[in-house]
Coordinates of C-alpha atoms and ligand atoms in Angstrom, one line a residue:
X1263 CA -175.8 50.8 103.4
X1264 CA -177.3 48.1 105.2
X1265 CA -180.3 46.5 102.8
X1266 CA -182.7 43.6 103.3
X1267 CA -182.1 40.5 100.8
X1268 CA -184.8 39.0 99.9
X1269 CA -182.8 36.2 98.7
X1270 CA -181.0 36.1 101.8
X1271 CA -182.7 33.3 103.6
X1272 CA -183.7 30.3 102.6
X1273 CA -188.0 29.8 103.9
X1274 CA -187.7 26.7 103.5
X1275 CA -184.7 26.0 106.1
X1276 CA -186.7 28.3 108.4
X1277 CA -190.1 26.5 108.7
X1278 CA -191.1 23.0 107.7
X1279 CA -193.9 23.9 105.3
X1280 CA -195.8 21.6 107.0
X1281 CA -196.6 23.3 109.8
X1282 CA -198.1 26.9 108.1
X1283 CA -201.1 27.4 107.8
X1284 CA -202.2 26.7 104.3
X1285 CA -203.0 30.8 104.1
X1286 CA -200.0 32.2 105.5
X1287 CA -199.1 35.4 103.5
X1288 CA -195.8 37.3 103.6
X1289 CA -194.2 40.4 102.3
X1290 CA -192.1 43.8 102.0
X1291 CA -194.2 47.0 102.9
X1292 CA -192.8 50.1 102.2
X1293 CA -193.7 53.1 104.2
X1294 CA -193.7 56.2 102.2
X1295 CA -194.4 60.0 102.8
X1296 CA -193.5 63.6 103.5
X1297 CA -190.7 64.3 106.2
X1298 CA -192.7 64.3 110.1
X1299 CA -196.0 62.5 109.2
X1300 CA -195.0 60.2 111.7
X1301 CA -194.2 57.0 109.7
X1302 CA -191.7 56.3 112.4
X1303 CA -194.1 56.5 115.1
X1304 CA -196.9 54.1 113.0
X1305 CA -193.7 51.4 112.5
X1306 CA -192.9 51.7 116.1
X1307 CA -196.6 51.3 117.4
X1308 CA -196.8 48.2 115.0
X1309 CA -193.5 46.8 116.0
X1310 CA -194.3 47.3 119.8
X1311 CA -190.6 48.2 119.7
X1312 CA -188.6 51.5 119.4
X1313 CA -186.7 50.9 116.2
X1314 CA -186.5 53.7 114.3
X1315 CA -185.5 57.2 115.9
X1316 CA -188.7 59.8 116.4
X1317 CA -188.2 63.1 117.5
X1318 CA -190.6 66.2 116.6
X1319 CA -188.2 67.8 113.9
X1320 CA -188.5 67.0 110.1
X1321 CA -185.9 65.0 108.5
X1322 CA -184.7 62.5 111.1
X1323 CA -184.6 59.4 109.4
X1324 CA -182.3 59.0 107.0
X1325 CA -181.6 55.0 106.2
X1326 CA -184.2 52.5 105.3
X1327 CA -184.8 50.4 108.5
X1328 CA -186.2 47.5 107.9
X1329 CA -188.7 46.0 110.6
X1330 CA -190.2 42.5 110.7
X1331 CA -193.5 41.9 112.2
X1332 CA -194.4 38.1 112.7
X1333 CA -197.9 36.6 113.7
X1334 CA -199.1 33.0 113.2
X1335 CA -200.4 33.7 109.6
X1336 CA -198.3 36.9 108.1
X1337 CA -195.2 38.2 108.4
X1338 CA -194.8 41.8 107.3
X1339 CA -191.6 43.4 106.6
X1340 CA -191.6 47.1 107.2
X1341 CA -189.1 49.4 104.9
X1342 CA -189.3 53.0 106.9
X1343 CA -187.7 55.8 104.5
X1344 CA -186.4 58.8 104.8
X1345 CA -189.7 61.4 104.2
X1346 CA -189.6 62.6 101.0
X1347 CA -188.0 66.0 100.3
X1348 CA -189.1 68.9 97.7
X1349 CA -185.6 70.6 97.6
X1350 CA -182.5 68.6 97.6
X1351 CA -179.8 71.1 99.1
X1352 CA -176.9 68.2 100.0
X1353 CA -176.1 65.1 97.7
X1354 CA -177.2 63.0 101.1
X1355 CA -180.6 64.3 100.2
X1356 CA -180.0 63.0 96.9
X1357 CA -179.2 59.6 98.2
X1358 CA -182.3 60.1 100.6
X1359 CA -184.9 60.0 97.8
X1360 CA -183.1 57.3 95.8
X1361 CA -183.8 55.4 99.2
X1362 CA -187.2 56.1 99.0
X1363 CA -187.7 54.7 95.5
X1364 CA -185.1 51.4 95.8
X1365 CA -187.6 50.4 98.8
X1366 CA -190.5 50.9 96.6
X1367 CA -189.5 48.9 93.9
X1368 CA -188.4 46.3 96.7
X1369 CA -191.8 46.3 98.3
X1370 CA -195.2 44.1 97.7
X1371 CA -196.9 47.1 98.6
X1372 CA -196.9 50.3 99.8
X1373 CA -198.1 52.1 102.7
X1374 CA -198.4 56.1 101.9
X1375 CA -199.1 58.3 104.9
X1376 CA -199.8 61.5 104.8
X1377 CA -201.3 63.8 107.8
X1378 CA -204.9 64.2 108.2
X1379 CA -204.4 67.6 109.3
X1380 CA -203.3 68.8 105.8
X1381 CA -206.0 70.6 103.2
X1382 CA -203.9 69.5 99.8
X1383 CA -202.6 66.0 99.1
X1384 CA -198.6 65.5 98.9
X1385 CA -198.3 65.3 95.4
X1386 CA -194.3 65.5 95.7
X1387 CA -194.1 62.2 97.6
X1388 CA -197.2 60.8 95.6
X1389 CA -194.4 61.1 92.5
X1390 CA -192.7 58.3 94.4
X1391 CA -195.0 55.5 94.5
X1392 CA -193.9 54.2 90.9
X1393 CA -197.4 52.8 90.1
X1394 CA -197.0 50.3 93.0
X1395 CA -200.1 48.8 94.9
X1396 CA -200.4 51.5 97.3
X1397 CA -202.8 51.7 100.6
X1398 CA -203.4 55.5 101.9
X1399 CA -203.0 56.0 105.7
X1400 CA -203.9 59.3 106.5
X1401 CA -202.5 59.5 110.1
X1402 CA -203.7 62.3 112.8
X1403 CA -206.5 61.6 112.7
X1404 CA -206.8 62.4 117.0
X1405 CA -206.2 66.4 115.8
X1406 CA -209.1 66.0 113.2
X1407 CA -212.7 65.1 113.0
X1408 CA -213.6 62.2 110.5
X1409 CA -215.8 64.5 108.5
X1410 CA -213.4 67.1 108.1
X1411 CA -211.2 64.4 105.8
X1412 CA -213.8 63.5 103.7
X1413 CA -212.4 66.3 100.9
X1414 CA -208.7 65.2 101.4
X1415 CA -209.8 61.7 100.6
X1416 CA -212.0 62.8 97.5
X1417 CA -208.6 64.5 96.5
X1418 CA -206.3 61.6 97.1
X1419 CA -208.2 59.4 95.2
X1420 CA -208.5 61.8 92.1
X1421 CA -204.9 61.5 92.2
X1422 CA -203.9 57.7 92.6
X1423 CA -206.3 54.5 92.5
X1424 CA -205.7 53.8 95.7
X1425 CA -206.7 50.4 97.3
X1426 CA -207.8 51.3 100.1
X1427 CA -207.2 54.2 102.5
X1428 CA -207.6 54.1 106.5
X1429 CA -207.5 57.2 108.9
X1430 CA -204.9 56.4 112.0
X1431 CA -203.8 57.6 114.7
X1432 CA -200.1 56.3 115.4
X1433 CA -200.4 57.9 118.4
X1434 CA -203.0 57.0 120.3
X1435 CA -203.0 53.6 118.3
X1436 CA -206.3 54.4 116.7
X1437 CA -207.2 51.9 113.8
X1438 CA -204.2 50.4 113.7
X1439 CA -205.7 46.8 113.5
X1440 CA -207.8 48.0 110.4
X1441 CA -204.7 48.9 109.6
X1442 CA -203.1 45.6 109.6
X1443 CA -205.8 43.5 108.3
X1444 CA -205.6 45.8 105.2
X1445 CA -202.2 45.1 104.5
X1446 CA -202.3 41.4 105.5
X1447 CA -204.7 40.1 103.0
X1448 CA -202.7 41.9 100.4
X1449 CA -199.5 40.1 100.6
X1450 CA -198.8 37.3 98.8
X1451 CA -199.2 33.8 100.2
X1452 CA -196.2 32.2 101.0
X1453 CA -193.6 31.3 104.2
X1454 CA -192.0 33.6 105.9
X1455 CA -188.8 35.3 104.6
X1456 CA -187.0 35.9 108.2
X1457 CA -187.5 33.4 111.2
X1458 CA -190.7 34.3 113.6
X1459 CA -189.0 36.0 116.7
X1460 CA -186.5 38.5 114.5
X1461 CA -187.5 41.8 114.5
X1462 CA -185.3 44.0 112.3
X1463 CA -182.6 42.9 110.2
X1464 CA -179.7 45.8 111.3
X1465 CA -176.8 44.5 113.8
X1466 CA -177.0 46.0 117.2
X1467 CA -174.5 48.8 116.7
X1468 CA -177.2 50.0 113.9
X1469 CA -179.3 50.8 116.9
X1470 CA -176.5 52.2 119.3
X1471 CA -175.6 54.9 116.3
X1472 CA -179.1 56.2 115.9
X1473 CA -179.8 56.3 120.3
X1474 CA -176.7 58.5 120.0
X1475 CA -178.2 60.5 117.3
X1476 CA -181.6 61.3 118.5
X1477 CA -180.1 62.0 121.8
X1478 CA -178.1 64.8 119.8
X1479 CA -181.7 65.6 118.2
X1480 CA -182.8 66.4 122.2
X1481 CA -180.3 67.9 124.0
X1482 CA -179.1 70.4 120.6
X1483 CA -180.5 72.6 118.4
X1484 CA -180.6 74.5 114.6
X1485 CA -178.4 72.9 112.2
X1486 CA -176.2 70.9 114.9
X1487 CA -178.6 67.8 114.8
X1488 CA -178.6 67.8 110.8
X1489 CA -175.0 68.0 110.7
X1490 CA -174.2 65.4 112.8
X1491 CA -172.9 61.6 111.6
X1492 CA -172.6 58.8 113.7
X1493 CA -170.3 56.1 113.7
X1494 CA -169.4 53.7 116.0
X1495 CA -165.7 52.8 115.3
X1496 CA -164.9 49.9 117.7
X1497 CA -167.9 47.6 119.7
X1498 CA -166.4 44.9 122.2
X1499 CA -168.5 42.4 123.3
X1500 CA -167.0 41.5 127.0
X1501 CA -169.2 38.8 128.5
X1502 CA -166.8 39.1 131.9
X1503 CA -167.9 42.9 132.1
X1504 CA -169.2 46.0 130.7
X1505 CA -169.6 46.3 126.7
X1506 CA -167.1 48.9 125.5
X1507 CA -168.5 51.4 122.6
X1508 CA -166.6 54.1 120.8
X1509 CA -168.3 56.2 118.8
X1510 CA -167.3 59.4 116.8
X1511 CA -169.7 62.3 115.9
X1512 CA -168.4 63.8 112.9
X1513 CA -169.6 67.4 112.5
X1514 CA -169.0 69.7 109.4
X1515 CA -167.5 72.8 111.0
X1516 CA -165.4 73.3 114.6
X1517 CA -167.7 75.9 115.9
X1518 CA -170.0 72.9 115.8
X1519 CA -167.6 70.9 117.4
X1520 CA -167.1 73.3 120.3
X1521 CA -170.7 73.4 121.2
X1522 CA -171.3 69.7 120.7
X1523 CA -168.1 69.3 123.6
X1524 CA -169.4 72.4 125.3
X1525 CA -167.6 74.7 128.6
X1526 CA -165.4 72.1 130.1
X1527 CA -166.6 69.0 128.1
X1528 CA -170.0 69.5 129.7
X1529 CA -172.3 68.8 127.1
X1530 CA -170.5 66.3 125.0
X1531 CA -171.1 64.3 129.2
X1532 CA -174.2 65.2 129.3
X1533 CA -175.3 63.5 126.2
X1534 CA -172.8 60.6 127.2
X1535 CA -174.8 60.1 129.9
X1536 CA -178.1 60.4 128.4
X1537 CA -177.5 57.7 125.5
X1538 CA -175.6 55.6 127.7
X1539 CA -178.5 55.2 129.8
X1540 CA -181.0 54.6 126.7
X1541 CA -178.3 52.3 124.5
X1542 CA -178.3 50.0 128.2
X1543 CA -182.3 50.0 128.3
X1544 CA -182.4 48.9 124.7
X1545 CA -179.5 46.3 125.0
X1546 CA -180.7 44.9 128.3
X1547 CA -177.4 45.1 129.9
X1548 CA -174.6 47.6 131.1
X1549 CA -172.3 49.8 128.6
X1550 CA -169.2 52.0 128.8
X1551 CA -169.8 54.7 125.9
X1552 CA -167.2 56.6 125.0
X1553 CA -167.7 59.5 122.9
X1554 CA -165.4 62.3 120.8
X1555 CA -166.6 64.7 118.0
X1556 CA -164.8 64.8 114.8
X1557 CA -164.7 67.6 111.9
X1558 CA -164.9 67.0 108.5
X1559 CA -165.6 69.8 106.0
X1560 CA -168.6 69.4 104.1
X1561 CA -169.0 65.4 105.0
X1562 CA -172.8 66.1 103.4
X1563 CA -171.6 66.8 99.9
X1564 CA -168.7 64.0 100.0
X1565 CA -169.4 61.0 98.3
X1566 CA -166.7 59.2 99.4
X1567 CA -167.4 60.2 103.2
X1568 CA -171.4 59.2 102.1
X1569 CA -170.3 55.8 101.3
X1570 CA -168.0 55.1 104.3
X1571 CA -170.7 56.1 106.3
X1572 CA -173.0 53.4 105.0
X1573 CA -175.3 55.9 102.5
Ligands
GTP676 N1 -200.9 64.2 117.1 C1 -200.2 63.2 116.5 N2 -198.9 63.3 116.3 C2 -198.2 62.3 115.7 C3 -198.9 61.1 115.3 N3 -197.9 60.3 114.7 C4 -196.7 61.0 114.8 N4 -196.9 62.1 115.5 C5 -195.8 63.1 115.8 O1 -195.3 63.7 114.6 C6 -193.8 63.9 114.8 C7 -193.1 63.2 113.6 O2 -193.1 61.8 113.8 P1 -192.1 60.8 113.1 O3 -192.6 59.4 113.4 O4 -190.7 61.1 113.5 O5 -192.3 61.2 111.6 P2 -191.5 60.6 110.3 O6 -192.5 60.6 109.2 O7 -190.8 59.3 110.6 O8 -190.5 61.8 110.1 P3 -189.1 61.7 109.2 O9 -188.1 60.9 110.0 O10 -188.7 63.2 109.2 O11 -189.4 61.2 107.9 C8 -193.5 63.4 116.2 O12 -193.5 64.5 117.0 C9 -194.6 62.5 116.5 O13 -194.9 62.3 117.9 C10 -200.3 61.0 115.4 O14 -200.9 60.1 115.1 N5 -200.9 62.1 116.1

């Protein structure tokens, strides 16, 4: 599992005190709430960078990603989680929601979003927040009209003593500086943990595994997506030439297998070609991805295979 240390880096050999500004403010913000309410999006739109994987099915992030956002005065650090689940069917769900609670009790504050859409609050994912100072962020908000909240709020608020709560769009961007300004002046003052220009914390190869695994969210469907791990077993950095990837797609059963490598090895180019093309827009330069599928009974409900995997 790759985690953010706070104790990591030392501030002080990363700024000269001197030169904050006598209010800087910096802290760990963790982003909680129910699978698809688009906290992936909302990290994203703040970032101004695709870092966490969003596609329109339930369930896709499954690691804490952590995310830094740096201006002259704050730095924020964004812990996305996995959304939280009401059934756990596989142990990985299990290790899912202990995700969700580790970055909680990491985080200065929390950021709880739940859809504007919905007529009853999340009280499952509310049962995560640990008594934390929590902001509310219903998000949505452009498939809703501002009064037609008004009751969700009322209900929220019964609920947990919120400290604030702001109706977003991630989307469209709506509110989103509100948004920010909420959060800033709630972190505590300090330097920043991480230098100015870094934006996550996760190695590139991080990245490169979850561009091959939405791309398997796109191009397949029912439980082939959800059953799908990727690693990336060898990463060769050739500054004379191409980068050279491996990765291995481990699936749980062969039929799975057979329709990930499809007639003739069709498919398993087809997404070759399609994360190829997005792993070199991220990177900035060109790849050569080369990709086989891998069975391994039941990897969901293996600890051992959980751990290799980085869960
Ligand atoms: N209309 C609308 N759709 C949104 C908004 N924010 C996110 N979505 C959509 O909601 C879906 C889920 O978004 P994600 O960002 O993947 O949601 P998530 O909460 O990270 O989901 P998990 O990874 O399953 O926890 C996607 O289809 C988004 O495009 C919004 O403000 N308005």
């Amino acid at each position: 599992m790759m985690e953010p240390e706070k104790t990591q880096s030392t501030p002080s050999l990363l700024i000269d005190p001197a030169q904050l500004p006598p209010d800087h403010r910096s802290g760990y913000v963790a982003i909680v709430g129910k699978p698809n309410v688009g906290k992936s999006t909302l990290m994203n739109a703040l970032l101004g960078h695709k870092l966490s994987i969003v596609t329109p099915k339930p369930q896709t992030t499954r690691h804490r990603i952590l995310g830094i956002l740096s201006g002259d005065t704050f730095q924020i650090i964004f812990l996305d989680t996995p959304g939280v689940l009401k059934k756990t069917r596989y142990k990985l769900h299990e290790h899912m929601l202990r995700t969700v609670d580790r970055a909680v009790a990491d985080a200065d504050l929390v950021l709880f979003m739940a859809e504007a859409t919905q007529r009853a609050p999340d009280t499952i994912s509310l049962n995560h927040l640990g008594n934390r100072p929590a902001i509310l962020a219903l998000n949505k908000m452009d498939l809703v009209r501002q009064e037609q909240v008004l009751p969700l709020v009322d209900a929220y608020m019964k609920l947990y003593p919120f400290e604030a709560v702001v109706p977003i769009s991630a989307l469209t961007g709506y509110n989103l500086d509100v948004l920010l300004k909420e959060i800033i002046h709630r972190l505590p003052p300090g330097p920043p943990f991480y230098p100015k220009d870094q934006l996550s914390e996760h190695p590139e190869r991080f990245f490169v595994a979850e561009i091959i695994r939405e791309k398997i969210f796109e191009q397949f469907r029912e439980e082939i997506p959800y059953a799908a791990q990727v690693n990336i077993v060898d990463y060769k950095e050739r500054p004379e030439g191409k980068d050279f990837i491996d990765a291995e797609i481990v699936v749980e059963r062969p039929t799975q297998k057979a329709i990930l490598i499809g007639k003739g090895g069709q498919a398993l180019k087809r997404l070759g070609t399609a994360a190829r093309q997005e792993i070199e827009a991220f990177l900035g330069r060109p790849i050569y991805l080369q990709l086989h599928v891998k069975v391994r009974e039941d990897w969901r409900n293996r600890d051992r295979l959980l751990r290799s995997y980085g869960y």
